[in-house]
Short mmCIF file of C-alpha atoms in Angstrom, two decimals:
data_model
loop_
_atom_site.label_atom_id
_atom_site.label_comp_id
_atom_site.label_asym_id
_atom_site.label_seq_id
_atom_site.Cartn_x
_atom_site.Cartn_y
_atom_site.Cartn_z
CA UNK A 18 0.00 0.00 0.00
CA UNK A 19 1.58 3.26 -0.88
CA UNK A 20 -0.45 5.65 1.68
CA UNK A 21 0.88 5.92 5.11
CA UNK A 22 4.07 3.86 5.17
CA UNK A 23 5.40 3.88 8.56
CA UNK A 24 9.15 3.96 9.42
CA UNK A 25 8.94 2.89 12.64
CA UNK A 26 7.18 -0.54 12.39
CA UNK A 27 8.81 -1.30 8.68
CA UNK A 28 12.15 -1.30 11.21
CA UNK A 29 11.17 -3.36 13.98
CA UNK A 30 10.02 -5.93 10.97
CA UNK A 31 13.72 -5.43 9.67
CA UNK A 32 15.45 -6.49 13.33
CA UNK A 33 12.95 -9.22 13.47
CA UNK A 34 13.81 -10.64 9.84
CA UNK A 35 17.40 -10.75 11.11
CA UNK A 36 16.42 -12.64 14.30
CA UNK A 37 14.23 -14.71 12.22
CA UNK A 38 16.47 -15.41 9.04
CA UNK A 39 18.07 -18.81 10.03
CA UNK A 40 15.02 -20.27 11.34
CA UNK A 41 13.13 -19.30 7.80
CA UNK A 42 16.02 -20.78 5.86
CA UNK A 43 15.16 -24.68 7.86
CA UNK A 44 11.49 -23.53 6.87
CA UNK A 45 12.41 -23.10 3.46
CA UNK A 46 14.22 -26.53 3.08
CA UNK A 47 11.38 -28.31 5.07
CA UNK A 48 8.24 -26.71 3.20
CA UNK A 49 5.49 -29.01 1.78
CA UNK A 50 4.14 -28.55 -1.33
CA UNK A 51 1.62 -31.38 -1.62
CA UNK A 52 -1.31 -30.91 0.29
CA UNK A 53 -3.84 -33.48 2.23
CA UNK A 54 -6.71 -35.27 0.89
CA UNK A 55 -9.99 -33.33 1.95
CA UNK A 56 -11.10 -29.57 2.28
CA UNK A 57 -8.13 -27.63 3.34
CA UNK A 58 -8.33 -24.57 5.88
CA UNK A 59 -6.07 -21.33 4.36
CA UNK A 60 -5.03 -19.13 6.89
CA UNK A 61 -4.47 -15.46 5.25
CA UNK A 62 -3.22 -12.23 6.62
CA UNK A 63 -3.51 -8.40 5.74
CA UNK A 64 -3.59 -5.27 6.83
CA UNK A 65 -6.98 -4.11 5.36
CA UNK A 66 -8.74 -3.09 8.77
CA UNK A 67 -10.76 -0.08 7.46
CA UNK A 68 -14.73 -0.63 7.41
CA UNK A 69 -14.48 0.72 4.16
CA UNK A 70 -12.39 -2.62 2.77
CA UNK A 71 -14.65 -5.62 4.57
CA UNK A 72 -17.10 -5.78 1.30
CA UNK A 73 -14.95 -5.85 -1.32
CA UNK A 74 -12.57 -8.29 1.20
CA UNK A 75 -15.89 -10.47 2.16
CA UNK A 76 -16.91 -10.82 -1.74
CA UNK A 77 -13.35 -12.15 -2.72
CA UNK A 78 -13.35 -15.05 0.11
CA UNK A 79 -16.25 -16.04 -0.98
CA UNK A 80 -15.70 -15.83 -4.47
CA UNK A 81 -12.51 -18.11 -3.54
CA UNK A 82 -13.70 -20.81 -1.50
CA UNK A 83 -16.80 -21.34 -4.26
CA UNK A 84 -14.33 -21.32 -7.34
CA UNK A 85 -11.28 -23.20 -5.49
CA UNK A 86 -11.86 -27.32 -4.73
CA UNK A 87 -11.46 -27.50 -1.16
CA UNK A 88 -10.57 -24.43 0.25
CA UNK A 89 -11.95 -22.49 3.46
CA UNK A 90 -9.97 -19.25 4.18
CA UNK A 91 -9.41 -17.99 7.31
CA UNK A 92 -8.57 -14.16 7.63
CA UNK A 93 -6.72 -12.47 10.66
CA UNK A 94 -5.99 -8.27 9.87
CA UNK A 95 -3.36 -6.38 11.35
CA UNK A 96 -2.63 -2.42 11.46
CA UNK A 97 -0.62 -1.67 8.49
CA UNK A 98 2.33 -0.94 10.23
CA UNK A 99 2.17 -4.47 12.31
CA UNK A 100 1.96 -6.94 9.48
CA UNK A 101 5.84 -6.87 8.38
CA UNK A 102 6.41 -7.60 12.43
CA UNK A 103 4.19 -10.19 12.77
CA UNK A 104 4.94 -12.49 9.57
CA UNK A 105 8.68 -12.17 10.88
CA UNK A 106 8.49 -12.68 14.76
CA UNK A 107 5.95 -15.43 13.22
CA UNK A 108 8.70 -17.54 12.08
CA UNK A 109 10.37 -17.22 15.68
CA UNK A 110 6.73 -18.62 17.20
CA UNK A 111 5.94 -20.99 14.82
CA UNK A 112 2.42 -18.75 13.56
CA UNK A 113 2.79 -17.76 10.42
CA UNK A 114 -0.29 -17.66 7.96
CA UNK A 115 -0.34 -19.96 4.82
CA UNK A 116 -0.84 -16.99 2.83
CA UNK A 117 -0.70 -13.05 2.77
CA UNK A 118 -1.09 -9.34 1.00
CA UNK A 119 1.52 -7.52 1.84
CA UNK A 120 3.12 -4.05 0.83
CA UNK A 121 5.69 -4.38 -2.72
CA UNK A 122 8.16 -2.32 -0.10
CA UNK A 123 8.26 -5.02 2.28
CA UNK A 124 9.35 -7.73 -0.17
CA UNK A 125 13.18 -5.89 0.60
CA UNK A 126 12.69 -7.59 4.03
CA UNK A 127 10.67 -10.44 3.70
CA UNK A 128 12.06 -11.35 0.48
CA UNK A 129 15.60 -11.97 1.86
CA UNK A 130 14.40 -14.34 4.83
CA UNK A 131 14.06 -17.52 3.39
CA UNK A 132 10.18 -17.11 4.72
CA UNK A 133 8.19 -16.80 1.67
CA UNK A 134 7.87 -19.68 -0.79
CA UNK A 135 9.73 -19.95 -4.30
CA UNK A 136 7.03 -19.79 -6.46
CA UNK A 137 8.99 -20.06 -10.07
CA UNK A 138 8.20 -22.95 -11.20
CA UNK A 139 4.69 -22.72 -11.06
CA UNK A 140 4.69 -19.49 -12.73
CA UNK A 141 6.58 -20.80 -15.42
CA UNK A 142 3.73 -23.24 -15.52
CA UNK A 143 1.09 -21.02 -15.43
CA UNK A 144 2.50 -18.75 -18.16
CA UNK A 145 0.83 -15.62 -17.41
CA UNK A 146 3.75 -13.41 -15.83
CA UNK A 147 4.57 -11.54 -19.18
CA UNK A 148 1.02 -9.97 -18.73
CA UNK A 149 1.88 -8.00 -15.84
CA UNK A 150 3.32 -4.54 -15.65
CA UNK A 151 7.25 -4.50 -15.85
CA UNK A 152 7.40 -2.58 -12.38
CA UNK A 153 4.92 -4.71 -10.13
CA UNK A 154 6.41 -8.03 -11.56
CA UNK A 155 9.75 -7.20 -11.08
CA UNK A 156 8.86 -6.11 -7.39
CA UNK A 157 8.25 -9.71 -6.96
CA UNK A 158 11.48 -11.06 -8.32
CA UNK A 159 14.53 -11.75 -5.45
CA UNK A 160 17.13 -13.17 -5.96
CA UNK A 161 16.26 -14.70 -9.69
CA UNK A 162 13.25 -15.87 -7.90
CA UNK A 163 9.43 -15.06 -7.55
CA UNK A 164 8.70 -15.31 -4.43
CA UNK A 165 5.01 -13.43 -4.96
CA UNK A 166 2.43 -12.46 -7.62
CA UNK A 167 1.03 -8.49 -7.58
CA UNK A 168 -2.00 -8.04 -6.12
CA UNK A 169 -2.58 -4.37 -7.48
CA UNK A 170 -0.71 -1.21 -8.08
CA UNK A 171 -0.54 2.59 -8.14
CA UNK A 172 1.33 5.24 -8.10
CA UNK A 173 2.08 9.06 -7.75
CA UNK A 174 1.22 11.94 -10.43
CA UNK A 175 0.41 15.58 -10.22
CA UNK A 176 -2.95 16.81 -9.59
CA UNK A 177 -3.81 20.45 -10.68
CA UNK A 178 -6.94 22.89 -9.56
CA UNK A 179 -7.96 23.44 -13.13
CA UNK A 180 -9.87 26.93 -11.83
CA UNK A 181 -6.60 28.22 -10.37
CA UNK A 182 -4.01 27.15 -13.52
CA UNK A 183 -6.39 28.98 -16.04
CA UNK A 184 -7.16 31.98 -13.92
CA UNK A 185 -2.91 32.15 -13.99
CA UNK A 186 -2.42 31.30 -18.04
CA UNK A 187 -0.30 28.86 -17.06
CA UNK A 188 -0.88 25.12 -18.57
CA UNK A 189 -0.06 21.99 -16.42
CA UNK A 190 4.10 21.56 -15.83
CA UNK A 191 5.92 18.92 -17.91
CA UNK A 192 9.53 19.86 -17.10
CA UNK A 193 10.72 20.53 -13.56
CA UNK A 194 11.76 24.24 -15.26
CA UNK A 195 7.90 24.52 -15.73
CA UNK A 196 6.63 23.29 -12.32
CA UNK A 197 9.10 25.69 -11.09
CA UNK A 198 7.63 28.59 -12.89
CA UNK A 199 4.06 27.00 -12.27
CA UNK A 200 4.17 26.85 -8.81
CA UNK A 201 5.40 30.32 -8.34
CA UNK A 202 3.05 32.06 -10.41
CA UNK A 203 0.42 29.81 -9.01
CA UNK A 204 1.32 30.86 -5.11
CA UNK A 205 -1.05 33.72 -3.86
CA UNK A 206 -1.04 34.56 0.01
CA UNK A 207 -1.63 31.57 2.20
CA UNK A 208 -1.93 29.64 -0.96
CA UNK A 209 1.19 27.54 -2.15
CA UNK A 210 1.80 26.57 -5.92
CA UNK A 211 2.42 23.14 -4.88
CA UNK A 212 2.12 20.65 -2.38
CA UNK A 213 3.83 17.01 -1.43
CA UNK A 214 4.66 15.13 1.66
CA UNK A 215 8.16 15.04 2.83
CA UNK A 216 7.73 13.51 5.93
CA UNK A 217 10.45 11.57 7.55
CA UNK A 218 8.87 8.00 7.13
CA UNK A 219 8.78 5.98 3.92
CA UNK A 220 5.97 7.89 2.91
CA UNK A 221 8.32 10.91 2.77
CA UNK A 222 10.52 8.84 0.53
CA UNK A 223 7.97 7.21 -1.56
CA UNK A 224 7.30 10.78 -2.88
CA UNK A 225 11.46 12.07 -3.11
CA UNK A 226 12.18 8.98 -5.02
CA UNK A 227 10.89 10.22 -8.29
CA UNK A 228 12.92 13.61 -8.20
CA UNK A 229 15.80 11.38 -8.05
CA UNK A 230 14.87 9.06 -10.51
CA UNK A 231 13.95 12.09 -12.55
CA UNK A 232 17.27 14.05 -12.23
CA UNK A 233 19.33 10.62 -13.79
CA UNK A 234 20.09 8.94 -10.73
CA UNK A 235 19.58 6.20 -8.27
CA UNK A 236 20.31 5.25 -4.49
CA UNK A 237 23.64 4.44 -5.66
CA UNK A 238 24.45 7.82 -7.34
CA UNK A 239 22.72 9.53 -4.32
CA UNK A 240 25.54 12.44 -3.45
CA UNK A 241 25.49 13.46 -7.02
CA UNK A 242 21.92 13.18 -7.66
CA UNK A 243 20.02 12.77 -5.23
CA UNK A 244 22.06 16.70 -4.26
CA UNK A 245 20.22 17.54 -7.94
CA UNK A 246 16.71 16.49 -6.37
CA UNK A 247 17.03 18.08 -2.73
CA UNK A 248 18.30 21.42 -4.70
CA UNK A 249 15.48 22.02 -6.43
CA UNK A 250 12.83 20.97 -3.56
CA UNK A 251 14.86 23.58 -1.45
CA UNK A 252 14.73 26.11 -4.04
CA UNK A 253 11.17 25.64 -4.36
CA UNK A 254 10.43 26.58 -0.35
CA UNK A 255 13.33 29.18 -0.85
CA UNK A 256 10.55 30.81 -3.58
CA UNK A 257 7.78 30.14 -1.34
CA UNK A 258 6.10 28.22 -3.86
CA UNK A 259 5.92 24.94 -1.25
CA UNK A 260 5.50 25.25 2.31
CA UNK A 261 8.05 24.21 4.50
CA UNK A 262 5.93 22.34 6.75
CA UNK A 263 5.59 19.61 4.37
CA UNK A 264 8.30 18.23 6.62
CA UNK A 265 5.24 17.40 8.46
CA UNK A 266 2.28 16.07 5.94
CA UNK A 267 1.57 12.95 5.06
CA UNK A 268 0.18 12.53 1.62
CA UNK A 269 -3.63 12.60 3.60
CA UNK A 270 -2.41 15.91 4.89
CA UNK A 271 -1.19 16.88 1.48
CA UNK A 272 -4.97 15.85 0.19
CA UNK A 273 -6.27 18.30 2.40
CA UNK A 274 -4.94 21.07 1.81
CA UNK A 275 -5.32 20.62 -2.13
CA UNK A 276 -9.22 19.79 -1.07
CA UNK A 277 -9.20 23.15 0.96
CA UNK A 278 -7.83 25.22 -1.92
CA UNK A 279 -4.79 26.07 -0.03
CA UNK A 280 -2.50 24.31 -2.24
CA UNK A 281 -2.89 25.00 -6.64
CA UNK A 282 -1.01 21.59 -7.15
CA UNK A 283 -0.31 18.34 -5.22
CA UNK A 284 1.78 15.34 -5.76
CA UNK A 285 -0.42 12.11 -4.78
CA UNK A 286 -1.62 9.11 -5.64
CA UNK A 287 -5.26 7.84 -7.13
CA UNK A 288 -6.59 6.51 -3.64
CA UNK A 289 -7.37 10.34 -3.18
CA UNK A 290 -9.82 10.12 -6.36
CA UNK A 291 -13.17 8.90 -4.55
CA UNK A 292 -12.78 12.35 -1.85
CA UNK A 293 -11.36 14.78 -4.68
CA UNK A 294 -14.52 13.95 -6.59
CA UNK A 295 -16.82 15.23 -3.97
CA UNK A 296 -14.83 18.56 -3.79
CA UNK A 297 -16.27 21.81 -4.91
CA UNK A 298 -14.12 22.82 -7.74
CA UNK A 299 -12.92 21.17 -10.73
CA UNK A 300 -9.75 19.26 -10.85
CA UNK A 301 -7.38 17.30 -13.26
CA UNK A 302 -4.21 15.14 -13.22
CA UNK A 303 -1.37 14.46 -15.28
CA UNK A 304 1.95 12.67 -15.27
CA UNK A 305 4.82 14.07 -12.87
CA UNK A 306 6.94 16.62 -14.54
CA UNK A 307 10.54 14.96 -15.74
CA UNK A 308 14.19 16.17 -15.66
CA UNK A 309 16.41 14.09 -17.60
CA UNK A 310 13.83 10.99 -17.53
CA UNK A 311 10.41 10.55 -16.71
CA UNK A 312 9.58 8.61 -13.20
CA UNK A 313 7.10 7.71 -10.69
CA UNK A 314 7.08 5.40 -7.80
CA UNK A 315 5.29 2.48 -8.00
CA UNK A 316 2.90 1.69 -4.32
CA UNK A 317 0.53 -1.20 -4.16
CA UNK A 318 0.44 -4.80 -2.50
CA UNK A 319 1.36 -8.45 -3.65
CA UNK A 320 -0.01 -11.79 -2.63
CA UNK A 321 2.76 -13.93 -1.29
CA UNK A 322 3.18 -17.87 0.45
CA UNK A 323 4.79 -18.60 3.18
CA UNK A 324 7.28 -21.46 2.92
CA UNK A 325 6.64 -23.44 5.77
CA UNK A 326 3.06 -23.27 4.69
CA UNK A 327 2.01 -27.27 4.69
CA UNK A 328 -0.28 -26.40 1.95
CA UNK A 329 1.47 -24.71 -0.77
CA UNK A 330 0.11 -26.07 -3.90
CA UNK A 331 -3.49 -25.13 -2.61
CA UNK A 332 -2.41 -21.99 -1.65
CA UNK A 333 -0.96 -21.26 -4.99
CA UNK A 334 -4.69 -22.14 -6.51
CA UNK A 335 -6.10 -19.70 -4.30
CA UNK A 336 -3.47 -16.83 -5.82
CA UNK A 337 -4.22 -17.69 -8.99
CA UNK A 338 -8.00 -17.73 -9.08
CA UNK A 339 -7.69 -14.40 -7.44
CA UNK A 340 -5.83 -13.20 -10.87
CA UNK A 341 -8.76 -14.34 -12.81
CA UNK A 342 -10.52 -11.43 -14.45
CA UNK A 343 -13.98 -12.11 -13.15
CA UNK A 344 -12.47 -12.07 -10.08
CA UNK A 345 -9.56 -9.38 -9.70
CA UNK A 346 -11.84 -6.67 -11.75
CA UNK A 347 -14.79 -6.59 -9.28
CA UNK A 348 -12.02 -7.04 -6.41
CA UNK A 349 -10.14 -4.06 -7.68
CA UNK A 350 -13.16 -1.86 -8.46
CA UNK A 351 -14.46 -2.54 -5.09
CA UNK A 352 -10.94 -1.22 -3.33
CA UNK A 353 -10.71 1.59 -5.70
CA UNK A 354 -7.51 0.02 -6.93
CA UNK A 355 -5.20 -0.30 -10.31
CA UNK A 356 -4.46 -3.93 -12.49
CA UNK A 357 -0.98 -4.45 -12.09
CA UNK A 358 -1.90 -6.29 -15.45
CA UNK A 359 -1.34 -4.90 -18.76
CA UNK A 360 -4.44 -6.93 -19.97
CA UNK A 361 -7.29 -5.51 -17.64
CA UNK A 362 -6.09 -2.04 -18.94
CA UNK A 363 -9.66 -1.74 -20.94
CA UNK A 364 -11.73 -3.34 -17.67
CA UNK A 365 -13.23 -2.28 -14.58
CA UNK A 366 -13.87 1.81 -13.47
CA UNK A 367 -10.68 3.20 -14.88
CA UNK A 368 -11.60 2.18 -18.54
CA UNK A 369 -13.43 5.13 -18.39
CA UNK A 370 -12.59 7.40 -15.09
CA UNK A 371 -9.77 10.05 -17.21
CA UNK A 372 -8.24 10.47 -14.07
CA UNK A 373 -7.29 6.40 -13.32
CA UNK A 374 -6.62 6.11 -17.06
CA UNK A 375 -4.03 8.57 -16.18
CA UNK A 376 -2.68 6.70 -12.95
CA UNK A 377 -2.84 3.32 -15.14
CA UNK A 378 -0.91 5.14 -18.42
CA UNK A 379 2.13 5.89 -15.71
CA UNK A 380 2.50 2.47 -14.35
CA UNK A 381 5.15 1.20 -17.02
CA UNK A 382 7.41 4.09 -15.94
CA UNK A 383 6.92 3.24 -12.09
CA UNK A 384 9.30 1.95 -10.49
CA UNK A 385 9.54 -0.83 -7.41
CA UNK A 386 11.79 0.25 -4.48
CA UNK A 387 13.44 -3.18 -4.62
CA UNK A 388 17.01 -2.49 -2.91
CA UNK A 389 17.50 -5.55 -0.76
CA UNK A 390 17.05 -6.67 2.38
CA UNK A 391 18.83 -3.35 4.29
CA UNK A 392 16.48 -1.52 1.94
CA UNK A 393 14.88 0.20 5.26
CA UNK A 394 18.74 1.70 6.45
CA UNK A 395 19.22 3.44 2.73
CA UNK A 396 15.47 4.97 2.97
CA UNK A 397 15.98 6.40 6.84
CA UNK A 398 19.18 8.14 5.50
CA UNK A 399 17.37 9.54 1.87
CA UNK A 400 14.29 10.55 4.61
CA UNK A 401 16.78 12.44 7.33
CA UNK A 402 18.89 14.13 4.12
CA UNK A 403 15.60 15.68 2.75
CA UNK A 404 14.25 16.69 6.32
CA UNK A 405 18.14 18.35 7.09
CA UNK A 406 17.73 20.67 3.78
CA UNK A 407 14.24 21.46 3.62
CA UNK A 408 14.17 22.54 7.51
CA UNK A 409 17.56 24.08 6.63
CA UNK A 410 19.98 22.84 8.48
CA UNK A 411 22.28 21.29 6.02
CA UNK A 412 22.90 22.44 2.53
CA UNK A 413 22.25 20.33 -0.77
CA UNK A 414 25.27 18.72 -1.32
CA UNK A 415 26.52 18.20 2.59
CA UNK A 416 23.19 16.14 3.07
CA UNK A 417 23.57 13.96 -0.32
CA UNK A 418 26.84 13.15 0.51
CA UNK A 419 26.25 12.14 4.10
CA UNK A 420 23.22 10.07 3.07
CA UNK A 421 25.39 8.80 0.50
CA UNK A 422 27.72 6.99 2.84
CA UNK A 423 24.87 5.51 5.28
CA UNK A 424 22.79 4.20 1.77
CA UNK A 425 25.86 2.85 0.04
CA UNK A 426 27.00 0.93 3.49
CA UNK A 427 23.29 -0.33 3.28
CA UNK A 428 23.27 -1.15 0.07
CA UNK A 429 26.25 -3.33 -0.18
CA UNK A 430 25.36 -5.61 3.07
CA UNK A 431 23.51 -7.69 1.23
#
């Protein structure tokens, strides 16, 4: 899930995968693929709490144990930020689900602990993988292994108040020289040009990634370019075009103040579509201005196994049904989410909603923040650099190459 990502619990799951590594490698050797004679009870876990989610969840179970021989699923939620924790101190207890939807980021962690279940083989089998985005599957791949299937997928563009741009002359930015210029013309007493969340959690991150992306570079190239990306966020507060207590916002609070006309332009992502159409003025969104390149971040969740699951080859039915059309479209409707597959571009509500066309026309340019298993280390030091130039207490270049040094010692203990 791309909204709130928080830091705090995604690194208490990290020190748990550690603790938990060796004891999912001996799961991992030990697993059973062949399952029982009989019906067969699935246990599944997410983090899908909200009232809003239980229909759409409800129709899907059902939908699964009438369609799949011999299968009765049994569902346990967590908060969003507990779910990484649990699935890894579950290895340590011995209760781990057979199954579970869990955030693309957190396949960096879990992906690395032996606890999820090579599924290669029976993709290869099933033959479908080239129908996927490039950016969800390849969130799924560790290691030169699958070790999940994407459950759906998003990702972050620009949303404009189309009242505000016209009554400026200004047209919607392509360029990061014309969301400059946009921004300042568009910033009018307590209104700012633009708004984005650059909040020291992953959420924070989620959004800086695709300045970095954008400027040429990558984690690895972070004091040169990632120095590119925090100059021109800092020379955008330095303008007053974006408020420095963005610091502060996550992408909700970034919402709202788009929603309350305090903001011309936001960065966000299309799980803000359902309240933005009840607002009061008329909106529109397009693709995130580019540097050198073109880049968004891809958010959403995959369905993964567990490897000490005794029931693997049912469980793998179960993820596959779930990836039939009749089933994943009304699933995906219902959650107000994106196909992570390229052939269910011409299904479901954003066929015709402009606005998810939009989000779904970006997802072969999003990218998965698949950096390993010390992924978590890297995005704490990209999330401190940002907050140290935007509050101003570090310039540019000091931050990148500080972060630098953290993300590259991250990177490489692999």
């Amino acid at each position: 899930m791309s909204y709130p990502l928080d830091r705090r619990g995604f690194l208490r799951a990290s020190g748990a995968t550690a603790a938990a590594a060796a004891l999912g490698a001996g799961a991992a050797l030990t697993s059973c693929s062949s399952d029982t004679s009989g019906p067969v009870t699935l246990t599944w876990w997410d983090y899908f709490t909200l009232d809003n989610f239980q229909p759409g969840m409800n129709r899907l179970i059902k939908d699964i144990e009438a369609g799949v021989p011999d299968v009765r699923i049994e569902r346990r939620t967590f908060p969003f930020a507990e779910l990484d924790r649990q699935i890894t101190l579950g290895a340590i207890s011995g209760d781990l689900p057979d199954l579970a939807i869990v955030d693309n980021v957190a396949m960096n962690t879990l992906g690395g602990s032996h606890l999820l279940a090579d599924l290669t083989a029976r993709v290869e089998k099933w033959g479908q993988a080239d129908q996927y985005y490039k950016g969800p599957w390849e969130g799924c791949q560790v290691g030169g292994k699958t070790l999940g299937i994407p459950n759906n997928s998003n990702c972050l563009a620009l949303y404009c108040n189309t009242r505000m741009l016209k009554s400026a002359g200004v047209e919607p930015p392509t360029t990061w020289d014309e969301l400059a210029s946009t921004a300042q013309k568009l910033t009018s007493g307590d209104r700012y040009g633009l708004a984005l969340s650059a909040i020291k959690t992953e959420e924070g991150v989620f959004q800086f990634l695709p300045f970095l992306w954008q400027a040429g570079g990558d984690l690895d190239t972070f004091s040169t370019y990632g120095a590119t990306a925090l100059t021109f966020l800092d020379e955008l507060i330095a303008k007053g075009s974006l408020s420095e207590q963005c610091v502060g916002w996550t992408q909700q609070d970034v919402n709202t103040r788009f929603l309350n006309q305090r903001a011309a332009m936001q960065i966000n992502g299309p799980w803000q579509i359902p309240t933005l159409k009840k607002a009061d003025f008329d909106w529109n969104v397009v693709a995130l201005p580019r540097d050198k390149e073109a880049a968004t971040c891809l958010g959403g969740e995959n369905w993964v196994v567990m490897a000490n699951s005794k029931h693997v080859d049912k469980a793998w039915e179960v993820l596959e049904y779930t990836q039939r059309p009749s089933v994943l479209v009304p699933y995906l409707v219902a959650f107000g989410e994106l196909p992570a597959r390229k052939d269910l571009a011409d299904r479901g509500s954003w066929a015709s909603d402009p606005a998810l066309r939009l989000f779904l026309s970006q997802l072969p340019l999003a990218r998965p923040r698949q950096y390993g298993a010390h992924y978590a280390e890297a995005s704490q030091a990209v999330a401190e650099a940002e907050q140290a130039v935007l509050t101003g207490s570090a310039s540019p270049s000091a931050a990148a190459r500080t972060a630098a040094g953290k993300i590259d010692k991250a990177l490489s203990e692999q």
